[in-house]
Each structure stands twice: as C-alpha cells, then as structure tokens.
CSV table of C-alpha atoms in Angstrom, one decimal:
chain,number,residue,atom,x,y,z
A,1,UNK,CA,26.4,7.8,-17.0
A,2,UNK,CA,22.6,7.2,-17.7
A,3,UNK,CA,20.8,10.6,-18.1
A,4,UNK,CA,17.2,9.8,-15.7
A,5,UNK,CA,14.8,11.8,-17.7
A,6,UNK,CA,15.9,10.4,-21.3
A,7,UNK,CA,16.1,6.9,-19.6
A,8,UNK,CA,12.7,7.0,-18.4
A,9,UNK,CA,11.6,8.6,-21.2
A,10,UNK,CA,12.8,5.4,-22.9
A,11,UNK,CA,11.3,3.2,-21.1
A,12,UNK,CA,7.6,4.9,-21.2
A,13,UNK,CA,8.0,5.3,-25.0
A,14,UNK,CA,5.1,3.6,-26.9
A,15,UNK,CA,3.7,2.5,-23.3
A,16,UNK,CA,1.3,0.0,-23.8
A,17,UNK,CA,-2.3,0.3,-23.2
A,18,UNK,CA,-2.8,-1.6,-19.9
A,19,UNK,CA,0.5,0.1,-18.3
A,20,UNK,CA,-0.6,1.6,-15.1
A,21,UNK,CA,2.4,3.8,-13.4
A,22,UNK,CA,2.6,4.7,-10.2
A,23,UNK,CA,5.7,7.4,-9.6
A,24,UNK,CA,7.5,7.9,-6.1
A,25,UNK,CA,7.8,11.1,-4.8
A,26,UNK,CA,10.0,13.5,-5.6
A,27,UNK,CA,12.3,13.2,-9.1
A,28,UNK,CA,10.9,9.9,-9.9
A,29,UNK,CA,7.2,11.9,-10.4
A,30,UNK,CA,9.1,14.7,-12.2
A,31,UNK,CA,10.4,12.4,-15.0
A,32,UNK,CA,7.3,10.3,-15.2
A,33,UNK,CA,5.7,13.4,-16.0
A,34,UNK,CA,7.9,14.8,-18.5
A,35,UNK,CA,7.8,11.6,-20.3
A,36,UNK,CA,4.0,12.2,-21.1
A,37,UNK,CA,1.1,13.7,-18.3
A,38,UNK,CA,-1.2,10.7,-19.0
A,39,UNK,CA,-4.1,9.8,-16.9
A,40,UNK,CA,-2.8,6.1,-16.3
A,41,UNK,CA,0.1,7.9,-14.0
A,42,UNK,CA,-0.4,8.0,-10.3
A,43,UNK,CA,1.6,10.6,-9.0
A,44,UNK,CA,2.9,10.7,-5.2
A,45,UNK,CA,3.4,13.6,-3.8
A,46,UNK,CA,4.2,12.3,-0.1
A,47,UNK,CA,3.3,9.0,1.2
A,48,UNK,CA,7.7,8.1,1.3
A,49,UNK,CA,8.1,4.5,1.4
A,50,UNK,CA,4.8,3.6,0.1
A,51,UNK,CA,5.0,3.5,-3.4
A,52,UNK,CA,5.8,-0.4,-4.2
A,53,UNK,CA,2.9,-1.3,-1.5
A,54,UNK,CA,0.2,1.0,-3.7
A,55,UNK,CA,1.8,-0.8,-6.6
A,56,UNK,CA,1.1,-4.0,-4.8
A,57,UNK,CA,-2.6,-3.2,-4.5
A,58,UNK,CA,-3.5,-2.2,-7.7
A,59,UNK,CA,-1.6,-5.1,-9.3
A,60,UNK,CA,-3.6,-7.3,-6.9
A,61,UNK,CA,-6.9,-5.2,-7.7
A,62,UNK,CA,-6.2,-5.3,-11.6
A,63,UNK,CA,-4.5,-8.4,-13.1
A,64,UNK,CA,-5.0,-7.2,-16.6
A,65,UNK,CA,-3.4,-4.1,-16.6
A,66,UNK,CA,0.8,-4.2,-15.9
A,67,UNK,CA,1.5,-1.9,-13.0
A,68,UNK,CA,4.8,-0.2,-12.7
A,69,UNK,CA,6.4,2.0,-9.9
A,70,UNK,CA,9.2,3.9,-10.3
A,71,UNK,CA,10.7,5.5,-7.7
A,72,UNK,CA,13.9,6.7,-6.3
A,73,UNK,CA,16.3,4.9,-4.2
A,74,UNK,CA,15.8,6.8,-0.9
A,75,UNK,CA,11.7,6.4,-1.5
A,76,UNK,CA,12.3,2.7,-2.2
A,77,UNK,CA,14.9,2.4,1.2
A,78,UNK,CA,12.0,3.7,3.3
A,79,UNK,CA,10.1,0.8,2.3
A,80,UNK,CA,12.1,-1.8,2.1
A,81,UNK,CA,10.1,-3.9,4.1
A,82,UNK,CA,7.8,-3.8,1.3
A,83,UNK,CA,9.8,-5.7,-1.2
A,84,UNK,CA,9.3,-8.5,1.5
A,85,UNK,CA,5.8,-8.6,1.5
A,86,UNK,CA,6.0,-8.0,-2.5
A,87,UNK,CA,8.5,-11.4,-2.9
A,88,UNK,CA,5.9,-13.4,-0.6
A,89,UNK,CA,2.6,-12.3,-2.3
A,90,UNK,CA,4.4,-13.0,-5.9
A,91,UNK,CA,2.1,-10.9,-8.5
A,92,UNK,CA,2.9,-11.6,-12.1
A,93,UNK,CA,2.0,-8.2,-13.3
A,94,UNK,CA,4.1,-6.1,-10.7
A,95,UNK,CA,7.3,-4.1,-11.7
A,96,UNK,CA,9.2,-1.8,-9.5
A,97,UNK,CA,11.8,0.3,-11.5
A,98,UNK,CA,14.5,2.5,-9.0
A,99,UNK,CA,16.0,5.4,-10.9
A,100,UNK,CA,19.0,5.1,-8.6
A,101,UNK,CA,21.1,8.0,-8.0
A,102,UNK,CA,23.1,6.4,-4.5
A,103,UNK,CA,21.0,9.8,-2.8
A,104,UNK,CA,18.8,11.9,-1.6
A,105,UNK,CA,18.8,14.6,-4.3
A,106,UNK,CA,15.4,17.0,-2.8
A,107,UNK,CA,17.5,17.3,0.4
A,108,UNK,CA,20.9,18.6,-0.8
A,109,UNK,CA,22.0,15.2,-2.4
A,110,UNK,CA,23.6,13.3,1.0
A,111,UNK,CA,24.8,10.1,0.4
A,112,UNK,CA,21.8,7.4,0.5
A,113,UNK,CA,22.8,3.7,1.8
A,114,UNK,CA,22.5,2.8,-2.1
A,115,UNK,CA,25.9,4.7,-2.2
A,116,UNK,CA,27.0,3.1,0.8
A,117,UNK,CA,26.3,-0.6,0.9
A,118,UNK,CA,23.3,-1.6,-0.1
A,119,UNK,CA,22.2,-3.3,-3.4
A,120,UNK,CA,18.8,-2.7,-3.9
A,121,UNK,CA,18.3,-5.1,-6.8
A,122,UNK,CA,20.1,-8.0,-4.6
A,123,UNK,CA,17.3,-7.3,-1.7
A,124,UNK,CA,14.6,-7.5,-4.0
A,125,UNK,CA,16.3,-11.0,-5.2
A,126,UNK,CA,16.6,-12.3,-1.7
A,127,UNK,CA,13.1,-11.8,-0.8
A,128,UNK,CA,11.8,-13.7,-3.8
A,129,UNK,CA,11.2,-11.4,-7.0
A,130,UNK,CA,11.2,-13.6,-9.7
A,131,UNK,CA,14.6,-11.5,-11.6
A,132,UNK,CA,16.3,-8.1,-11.6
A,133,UNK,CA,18.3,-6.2,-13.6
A,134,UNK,CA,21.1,-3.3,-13.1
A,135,UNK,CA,21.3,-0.6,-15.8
A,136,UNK,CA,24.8,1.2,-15.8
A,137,UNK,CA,25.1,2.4,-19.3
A,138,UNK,CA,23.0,3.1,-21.7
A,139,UNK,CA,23.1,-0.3,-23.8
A,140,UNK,CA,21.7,-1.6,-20.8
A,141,UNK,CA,18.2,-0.6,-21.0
A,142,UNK,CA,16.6,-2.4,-23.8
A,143,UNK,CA,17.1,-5.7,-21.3
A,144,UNK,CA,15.8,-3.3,-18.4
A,145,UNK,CA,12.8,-1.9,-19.9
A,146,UNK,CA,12.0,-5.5,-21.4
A,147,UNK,CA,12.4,-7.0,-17.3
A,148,UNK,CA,9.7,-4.0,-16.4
A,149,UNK,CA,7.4,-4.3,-19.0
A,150,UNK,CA,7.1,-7.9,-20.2
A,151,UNK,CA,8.3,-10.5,-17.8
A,152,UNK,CA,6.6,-12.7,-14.9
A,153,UNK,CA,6.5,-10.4,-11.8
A,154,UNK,CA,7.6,-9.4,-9.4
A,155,UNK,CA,10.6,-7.9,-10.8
A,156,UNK,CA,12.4,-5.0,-10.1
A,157,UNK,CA,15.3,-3.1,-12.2
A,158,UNK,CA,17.5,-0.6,-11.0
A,159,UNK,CA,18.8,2.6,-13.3
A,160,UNK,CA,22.0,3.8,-11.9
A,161,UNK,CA,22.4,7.2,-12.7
A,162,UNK,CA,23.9,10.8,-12.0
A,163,UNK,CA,22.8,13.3,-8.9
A,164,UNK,CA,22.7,16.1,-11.8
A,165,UNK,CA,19.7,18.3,-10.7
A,166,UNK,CA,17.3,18.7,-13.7
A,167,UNK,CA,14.1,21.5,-14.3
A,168,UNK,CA,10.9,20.1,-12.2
A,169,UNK,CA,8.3,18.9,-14.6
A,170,UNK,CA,5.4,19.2,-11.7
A,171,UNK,CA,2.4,17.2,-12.7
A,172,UNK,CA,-1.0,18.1,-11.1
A,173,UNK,CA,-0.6,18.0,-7.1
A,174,UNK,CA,-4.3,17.4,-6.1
A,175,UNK,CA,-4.3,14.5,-4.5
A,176,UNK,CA,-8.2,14.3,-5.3
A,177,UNK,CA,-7.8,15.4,-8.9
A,178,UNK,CA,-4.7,12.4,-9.3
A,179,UNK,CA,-7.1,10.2,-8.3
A,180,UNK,CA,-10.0,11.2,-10.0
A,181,UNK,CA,-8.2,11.2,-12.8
A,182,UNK,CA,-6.9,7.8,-13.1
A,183,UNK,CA,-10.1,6.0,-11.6
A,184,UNK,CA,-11.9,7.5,-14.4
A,185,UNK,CA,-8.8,6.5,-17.3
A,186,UNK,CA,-9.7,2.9,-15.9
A,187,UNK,CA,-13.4,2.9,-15.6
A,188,UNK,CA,-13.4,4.5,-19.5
A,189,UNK,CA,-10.4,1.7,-20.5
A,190,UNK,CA,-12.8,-1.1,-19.2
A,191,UNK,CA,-15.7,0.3,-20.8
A,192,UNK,CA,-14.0,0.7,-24.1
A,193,UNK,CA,-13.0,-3.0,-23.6
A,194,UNK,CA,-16.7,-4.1,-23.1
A,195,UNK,CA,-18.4,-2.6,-26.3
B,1,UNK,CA,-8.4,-19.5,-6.0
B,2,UNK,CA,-9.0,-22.5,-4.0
B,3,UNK,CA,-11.2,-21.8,-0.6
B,4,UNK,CA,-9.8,-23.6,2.2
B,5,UNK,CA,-12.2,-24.7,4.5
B,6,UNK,CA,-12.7,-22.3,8.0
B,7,UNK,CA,-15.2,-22.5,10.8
B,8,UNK,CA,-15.5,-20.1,13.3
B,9,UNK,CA,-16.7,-21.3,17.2
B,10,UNK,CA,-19.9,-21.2,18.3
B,11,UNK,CA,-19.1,-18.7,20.9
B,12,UNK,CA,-16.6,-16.3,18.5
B,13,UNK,CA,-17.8,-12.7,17.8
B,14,UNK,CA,-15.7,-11.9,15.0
B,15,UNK,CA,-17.8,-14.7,12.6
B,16,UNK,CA,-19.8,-11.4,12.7
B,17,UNK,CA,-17.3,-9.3,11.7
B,18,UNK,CA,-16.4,-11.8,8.6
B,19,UNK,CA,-19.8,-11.8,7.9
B,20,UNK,CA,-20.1,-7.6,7.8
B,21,UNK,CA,-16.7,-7.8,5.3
B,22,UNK,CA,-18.2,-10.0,3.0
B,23,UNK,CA,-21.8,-8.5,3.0
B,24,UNK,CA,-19.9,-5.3,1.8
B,25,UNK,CA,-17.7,-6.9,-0.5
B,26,UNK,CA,-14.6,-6.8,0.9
B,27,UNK,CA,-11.9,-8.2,-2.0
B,28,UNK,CA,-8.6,-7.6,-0.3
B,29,UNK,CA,-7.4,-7.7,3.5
B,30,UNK,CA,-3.8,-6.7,4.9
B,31,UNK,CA,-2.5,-7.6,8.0
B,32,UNK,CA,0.0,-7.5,10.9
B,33,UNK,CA,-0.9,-10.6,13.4
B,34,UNK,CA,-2.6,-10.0,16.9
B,35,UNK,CA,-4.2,-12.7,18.3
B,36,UNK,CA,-7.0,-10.8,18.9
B,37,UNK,CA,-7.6,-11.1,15.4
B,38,UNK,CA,-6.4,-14.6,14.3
B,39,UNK,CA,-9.6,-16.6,13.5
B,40,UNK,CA,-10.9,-13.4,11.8
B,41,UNK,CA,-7.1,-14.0,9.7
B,42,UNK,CA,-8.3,-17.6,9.1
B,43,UNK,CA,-11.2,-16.7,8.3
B,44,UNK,CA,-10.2,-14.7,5.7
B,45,UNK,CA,-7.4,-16.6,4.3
B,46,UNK,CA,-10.2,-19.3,3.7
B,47,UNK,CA,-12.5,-17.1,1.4
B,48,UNK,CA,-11.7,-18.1,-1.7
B,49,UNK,CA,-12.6,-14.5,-3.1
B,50,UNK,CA,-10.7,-12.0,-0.3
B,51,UNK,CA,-7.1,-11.7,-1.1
B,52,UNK,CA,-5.0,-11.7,1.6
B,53,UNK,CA,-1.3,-9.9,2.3
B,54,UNK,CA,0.8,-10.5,5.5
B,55,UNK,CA,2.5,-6.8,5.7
B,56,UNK,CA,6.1,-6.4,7.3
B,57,UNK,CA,4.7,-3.2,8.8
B,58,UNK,CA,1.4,-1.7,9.3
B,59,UNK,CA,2.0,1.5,6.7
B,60,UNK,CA,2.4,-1.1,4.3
B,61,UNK,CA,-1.3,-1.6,4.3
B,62,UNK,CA,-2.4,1.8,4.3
B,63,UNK,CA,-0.7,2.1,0.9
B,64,UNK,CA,-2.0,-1.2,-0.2
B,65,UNK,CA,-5.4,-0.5,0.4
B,66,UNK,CA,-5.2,2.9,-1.1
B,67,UNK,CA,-3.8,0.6,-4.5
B,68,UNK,CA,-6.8,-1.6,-4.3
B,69,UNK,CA,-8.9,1.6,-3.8
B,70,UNK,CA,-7.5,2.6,-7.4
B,71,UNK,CA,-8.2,-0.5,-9.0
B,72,UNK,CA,-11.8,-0.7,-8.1
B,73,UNK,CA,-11.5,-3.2,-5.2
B,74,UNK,CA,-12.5,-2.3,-1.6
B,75,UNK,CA,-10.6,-3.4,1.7
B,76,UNK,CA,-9.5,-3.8,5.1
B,77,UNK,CA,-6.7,-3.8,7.1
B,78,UNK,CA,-6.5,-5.5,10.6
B,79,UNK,CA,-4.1,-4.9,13.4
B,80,UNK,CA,-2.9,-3.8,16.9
B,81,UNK,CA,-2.8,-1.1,18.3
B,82,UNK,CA,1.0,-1.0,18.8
B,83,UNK,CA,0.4,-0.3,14.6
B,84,UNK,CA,-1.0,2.7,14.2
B,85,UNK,CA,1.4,5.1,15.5
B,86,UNK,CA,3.9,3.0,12.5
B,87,UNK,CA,0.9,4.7,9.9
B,88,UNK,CA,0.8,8.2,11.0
B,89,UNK,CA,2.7,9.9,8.0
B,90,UNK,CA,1.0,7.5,5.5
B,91,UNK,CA,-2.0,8.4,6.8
B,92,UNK,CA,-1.3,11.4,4.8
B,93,UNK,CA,-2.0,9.5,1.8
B,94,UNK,CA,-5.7,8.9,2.7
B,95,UNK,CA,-6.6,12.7,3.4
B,96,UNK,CA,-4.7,14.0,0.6
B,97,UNK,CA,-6.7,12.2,-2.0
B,98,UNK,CA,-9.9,11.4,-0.8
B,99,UNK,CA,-8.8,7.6,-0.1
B,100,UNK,CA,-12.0,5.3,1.9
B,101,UNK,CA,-10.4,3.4,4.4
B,102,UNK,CA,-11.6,0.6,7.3
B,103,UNK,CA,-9.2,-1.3,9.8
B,104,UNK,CA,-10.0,-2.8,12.7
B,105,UNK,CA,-7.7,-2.0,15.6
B,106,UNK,CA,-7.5,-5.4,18.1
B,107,UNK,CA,-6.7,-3.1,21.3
B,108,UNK,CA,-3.7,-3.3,24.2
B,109,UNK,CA,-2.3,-1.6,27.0
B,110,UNK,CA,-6.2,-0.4,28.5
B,111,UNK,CA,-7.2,-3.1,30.4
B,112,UNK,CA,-5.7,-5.6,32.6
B,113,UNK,CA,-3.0,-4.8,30.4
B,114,UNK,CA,0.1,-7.3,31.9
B,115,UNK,CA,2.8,-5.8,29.7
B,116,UNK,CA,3.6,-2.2,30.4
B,117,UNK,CA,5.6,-1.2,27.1
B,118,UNK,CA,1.5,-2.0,24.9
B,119,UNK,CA,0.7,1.3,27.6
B,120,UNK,CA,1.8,4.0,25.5
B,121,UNK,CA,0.6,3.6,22.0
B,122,UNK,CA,-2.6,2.0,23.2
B,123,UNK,CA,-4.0,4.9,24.9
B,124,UNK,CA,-2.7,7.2,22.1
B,125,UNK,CA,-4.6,5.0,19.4
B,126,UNK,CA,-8.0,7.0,19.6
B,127,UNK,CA,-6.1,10.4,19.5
B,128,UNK,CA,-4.0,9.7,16.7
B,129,UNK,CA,-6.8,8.1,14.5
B,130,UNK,CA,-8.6,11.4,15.4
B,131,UNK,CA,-5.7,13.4,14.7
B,132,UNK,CA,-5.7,11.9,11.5
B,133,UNK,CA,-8.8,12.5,10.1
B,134,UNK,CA,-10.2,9.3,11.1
B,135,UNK,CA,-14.3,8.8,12.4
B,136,UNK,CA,-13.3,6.3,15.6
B,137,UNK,CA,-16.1,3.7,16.3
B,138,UNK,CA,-15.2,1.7,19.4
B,139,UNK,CA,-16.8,-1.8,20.3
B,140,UNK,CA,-17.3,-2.9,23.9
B,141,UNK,CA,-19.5,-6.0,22.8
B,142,UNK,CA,-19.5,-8.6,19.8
B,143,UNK,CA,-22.7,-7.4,18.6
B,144,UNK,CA,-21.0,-3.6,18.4
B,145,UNK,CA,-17.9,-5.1,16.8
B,146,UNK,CA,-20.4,-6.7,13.9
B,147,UNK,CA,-22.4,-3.4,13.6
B,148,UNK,CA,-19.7,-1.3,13.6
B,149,UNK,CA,-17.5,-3.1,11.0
B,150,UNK,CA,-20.0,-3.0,8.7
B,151,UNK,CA,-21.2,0.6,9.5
B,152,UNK,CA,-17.6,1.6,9.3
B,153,UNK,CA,-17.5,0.0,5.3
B,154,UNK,CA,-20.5,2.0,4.2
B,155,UNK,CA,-19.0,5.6,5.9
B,156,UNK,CA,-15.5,4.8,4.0
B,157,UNK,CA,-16.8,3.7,1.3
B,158,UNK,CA,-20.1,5.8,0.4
B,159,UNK,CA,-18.9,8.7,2.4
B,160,UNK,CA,-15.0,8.7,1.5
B,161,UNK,CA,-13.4,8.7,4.4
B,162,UNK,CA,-11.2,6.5,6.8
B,163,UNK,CA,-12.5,4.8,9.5
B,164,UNK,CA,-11.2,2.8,12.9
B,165,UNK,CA,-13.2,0.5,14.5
B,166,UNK,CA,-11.2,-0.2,17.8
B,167,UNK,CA,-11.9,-3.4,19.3
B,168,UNK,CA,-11.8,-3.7,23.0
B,169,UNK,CA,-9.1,-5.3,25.2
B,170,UNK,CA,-12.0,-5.8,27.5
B,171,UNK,CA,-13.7,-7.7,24.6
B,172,UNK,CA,-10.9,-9.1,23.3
B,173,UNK,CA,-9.3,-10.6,26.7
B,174,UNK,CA,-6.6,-9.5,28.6
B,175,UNK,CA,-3.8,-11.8,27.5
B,176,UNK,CA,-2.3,-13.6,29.8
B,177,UNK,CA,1.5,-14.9,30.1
C-alpha cells in the first residue's frame, strides 16, 4: 500500500520553478503542506468540488507555469462535472493528481463511490484528458509523477492509497493571506524573469 | 487564437455589455447557456483575446474565475438565474479570500414568467446574492445593463468584492413556448 504523505512528498520533490499547486481540501492540503509550505501552494480550505475548476483557471490564466491539483477522491467526486468541462477546454499545462483513499477520511472514513464503482481515472479518460495513470504500488510513481509533471494536459493520475489517519500538517488558513501570498510568489517569479 | 467574426443587431443591448467587458479587460468568460445571453456568448466566443469555457454547472465558474483571479487575468461569468442557488457554498470561496467577482444573471420566473418551476429560484436570486456577500445591481433598461456591467468590473475589481448585475426578464423578454 502507498503511504500519501511520502507519495506526495515524492512527487513535490525538486518541484520545478513554474509548478503552481493548488491542494483540495482536507488531507490533500495537509500533505501538500508537509511536503514544503511554499508560496506557489494554494491551499483550499472549503470550496469541495472546486478544486480542478480553480486549476482550470489559472492554467488558462498562466500558460507558462504547470498547474497541479491534488486533491482527494471525495473532493474530486463533488466535481465531477468538472473533468467534463476540463476534457472539452483541453489545457496542455493542466494536471489533476487524486490521492485516492476509496473515502471520506474527515468524516469517519465511509465508503466513497471510488470504493464502490467508480474509476476516477476512467471518467477523466472518457471526457477527453489526453492520458491517465493508476498508482497501486510504489514502483508505480515515477510513471505517475512523470504523467503530472511533464506530459501534454489535461491529464489526471490517481494514487490509491490507505485510509490510515496521519498528524494534520495545517498550512496558513487565511483565505486572504493564501492568496496574498501566492499572487505575490507570481508577480516576484515574473519579475525575476524580466530582468 | 483566431477571431471569428460576430456582429451584434442594430437593435441588441448587450453589444453594450461586450463593449463594458472589453473596455475593462475582460480575458476569460464562463458560462451556462440562457438565451438571454446567447449573442453576448457569440460575441465573446468571437474575440480573439477572451477565453471562453462552457461549464457543466454554474459553481464551476465561480472557481474558475477565482483561478484566473490568481493568475492575473480578470473575468466574468454569465448565466440564469435557475444558477445561482447551484453556487451558494462556492460562493464561500469568494468571501474567504478576498476573490473580485462579476456575473451577469439573465433573469426568469418575475415576469410573464410562462413556466412555473423558473418561480422559485428566480425570486430568491437577489436574496441569496445578498446573502452572500454580493453588491446586487439590477438593470431594467439596455443602457443600465451597459452601465452597470461595467460599473460592476471596477467595484470587483478595484474594490474586491463580488458583484451581480441581474438582467431583467422584463428586459430580456418573457420567453414564449
């Protein structure tokens, strides 16, 4: 079984310079956080379901930077419309990465419909992304983290893992101060690009 | 991107409304269809410099535009008013961080309204954009509709904050079936 935090920590590790994460709420924002508080991380705190459509904006806003969204499984069900509108508007710098633990583990861990019948990674395939990829052991994450960070968007990749409860790693929760913080990472990345 | 070509009738008040989006520099626009809105759509989908995103649901949008926001672009989001009560919770994103935020809201279900099921969530639009934090313009008249839009872009965007503008069913038409 894939431990999340040390997979995610993984696949942030050595992040390149114009990798732009936005985390669902929940787990997926604890592990993003405990794999490095940088100010290029968007954290949600709320907003369910919304995650992949933020991602879609920002990838739309900034095609030179990669955007990434990681989020759970139950986030990523709320918005499963979204990977519709995702496969139609097709952005080549677009990732969505579900850490996927078939549940709702902030609610007392009841079944989610990824532990049912649903395959998240064969959704995102029928509504157009361009590939994804299933981690379900450990060897499998080099190909998963290569899918997320280098190839043509949008893909999505899928980490199935455990419903172990791990320490919270809580990242600033000011909405204002999150996105302060990252507006002003960007606006100092473009002006370091410019001298 | 290549600008497909789009002409607005003589007659149609929302050319003003295009007009107000591009004056403020609108770079991305989300929608759900109304037909209220559809040349406005066109309109947009013909500018080769406003990038345009068909949601499957109107929370979608809110999200989106909250991305753009991030990235330096501004926005807009159009849809009915059968849409905003599908928003409420993401709404949450907009106050929690400070998000600016326009849509314009093609009203049903207040006037001559011909299908009673558009009743409900169009007479709790206002309440539940004011409910939500929003500043609510509402425009009887094309002129308004123009004026408002592009009042509604400076308050969001110079003064941080979401803003509706609600357009009419009495502007707009009844439809009729």
């Amino acid at each position: 079984m894939i431990g999340r935090r040390d997979a995610i920590a993984e696949v942030l590790k050595d992040r390149p310079d114009n990798l732009l994460v936005i985390s669902g709420l929940g787990s997926p924002t604890y592990d993003v956080a405990a794999a490095g508080d940088v100010a290029q991380n968007f954290y949600l705190w709320g907003a369910m379901g919304g995650a992949a459509s933020m991602g879609l904006g920002l990838a739309l806003a900034r095609p030179d930077a990669r955007v990434l969204v990681i989020t759970g499984d139950g986030e990523m069900l709320m918005g499963l419309g979204s990977l519709a509108t995702l496969g139609a508007k097709a952005p080549a710098n677009l990732a969505i990465l579900v850490i996927d633990n078939e549940a709702f583990g902030e609610t007392g861990g009841q079944t989610s419909h990824t532990g049912k019948t649903t395959n998240l990674a064969a959704v995102a395939l029928a509504c157009g992304f361009k590939q994804v990829a299933t981690a379900h052991k450990q060897a499998d994450l080099v190909s998963v983290k290569q899918l997320i960070l280098e190839d043509a968007g949008p893909v999505l990749g899928v980490i199935k893992t455990g419903s172990d409860e791990l320490p919270r790693v809580l990242p600033e929760r000011d909405g204002h101060i999150i996105r302060n913080t990252f507006k002003t990472a960007l606006k100092n990345q473009q002006n370091g690009e410019s001298k | 991107m290549k600008a497909e070509s789009f002409s607005f009738a003589a007659d149609d008040w929302r050319a003003g409304i295009f007009a107000a989006l591009k004056q403020q520099g609108v770079q991305q626009m989300a929608y759900v269809p109304d037909a209220g809105h559809a040349s406005l759509i066109n309109a947009c989908h013909g500018d080769g410099d406003i990038n345009c995103t068909v949601l499957t649901t109107e929370e979608e949008g809110v999200a989106l535009l909250a991305g753009a926001e991030l990235g330096g672009q501004r926005g807009v989001m159009l849809m009915q008013s059968s849409g905003v009560g599908n928003c409420v919770n993401m709404f949450s994103l907009l106050k929690s961080c400070g998000f600016p935020f326009v849509t314009l809201v093609t009203m049903r279900g207040e006037w001559g309204e011909f299908n009673p099921w558009q009743v409900p969530m169009g007479q709790a639009t206002e309440e539940t954009f004011k409910r939500s934090g929003f500043v609510v313009y509402r425009a009887d008249t094309g002129e308004d509709a123009a004026a408002m839009t592009g009042s509604a872009m400076r308050l969001a965007y110079d003064s941080t904050c979401p803003v509706a503008v609600l357009l009419s069913q009495r502007l707009i038409g009844a439809k009729d079936f």
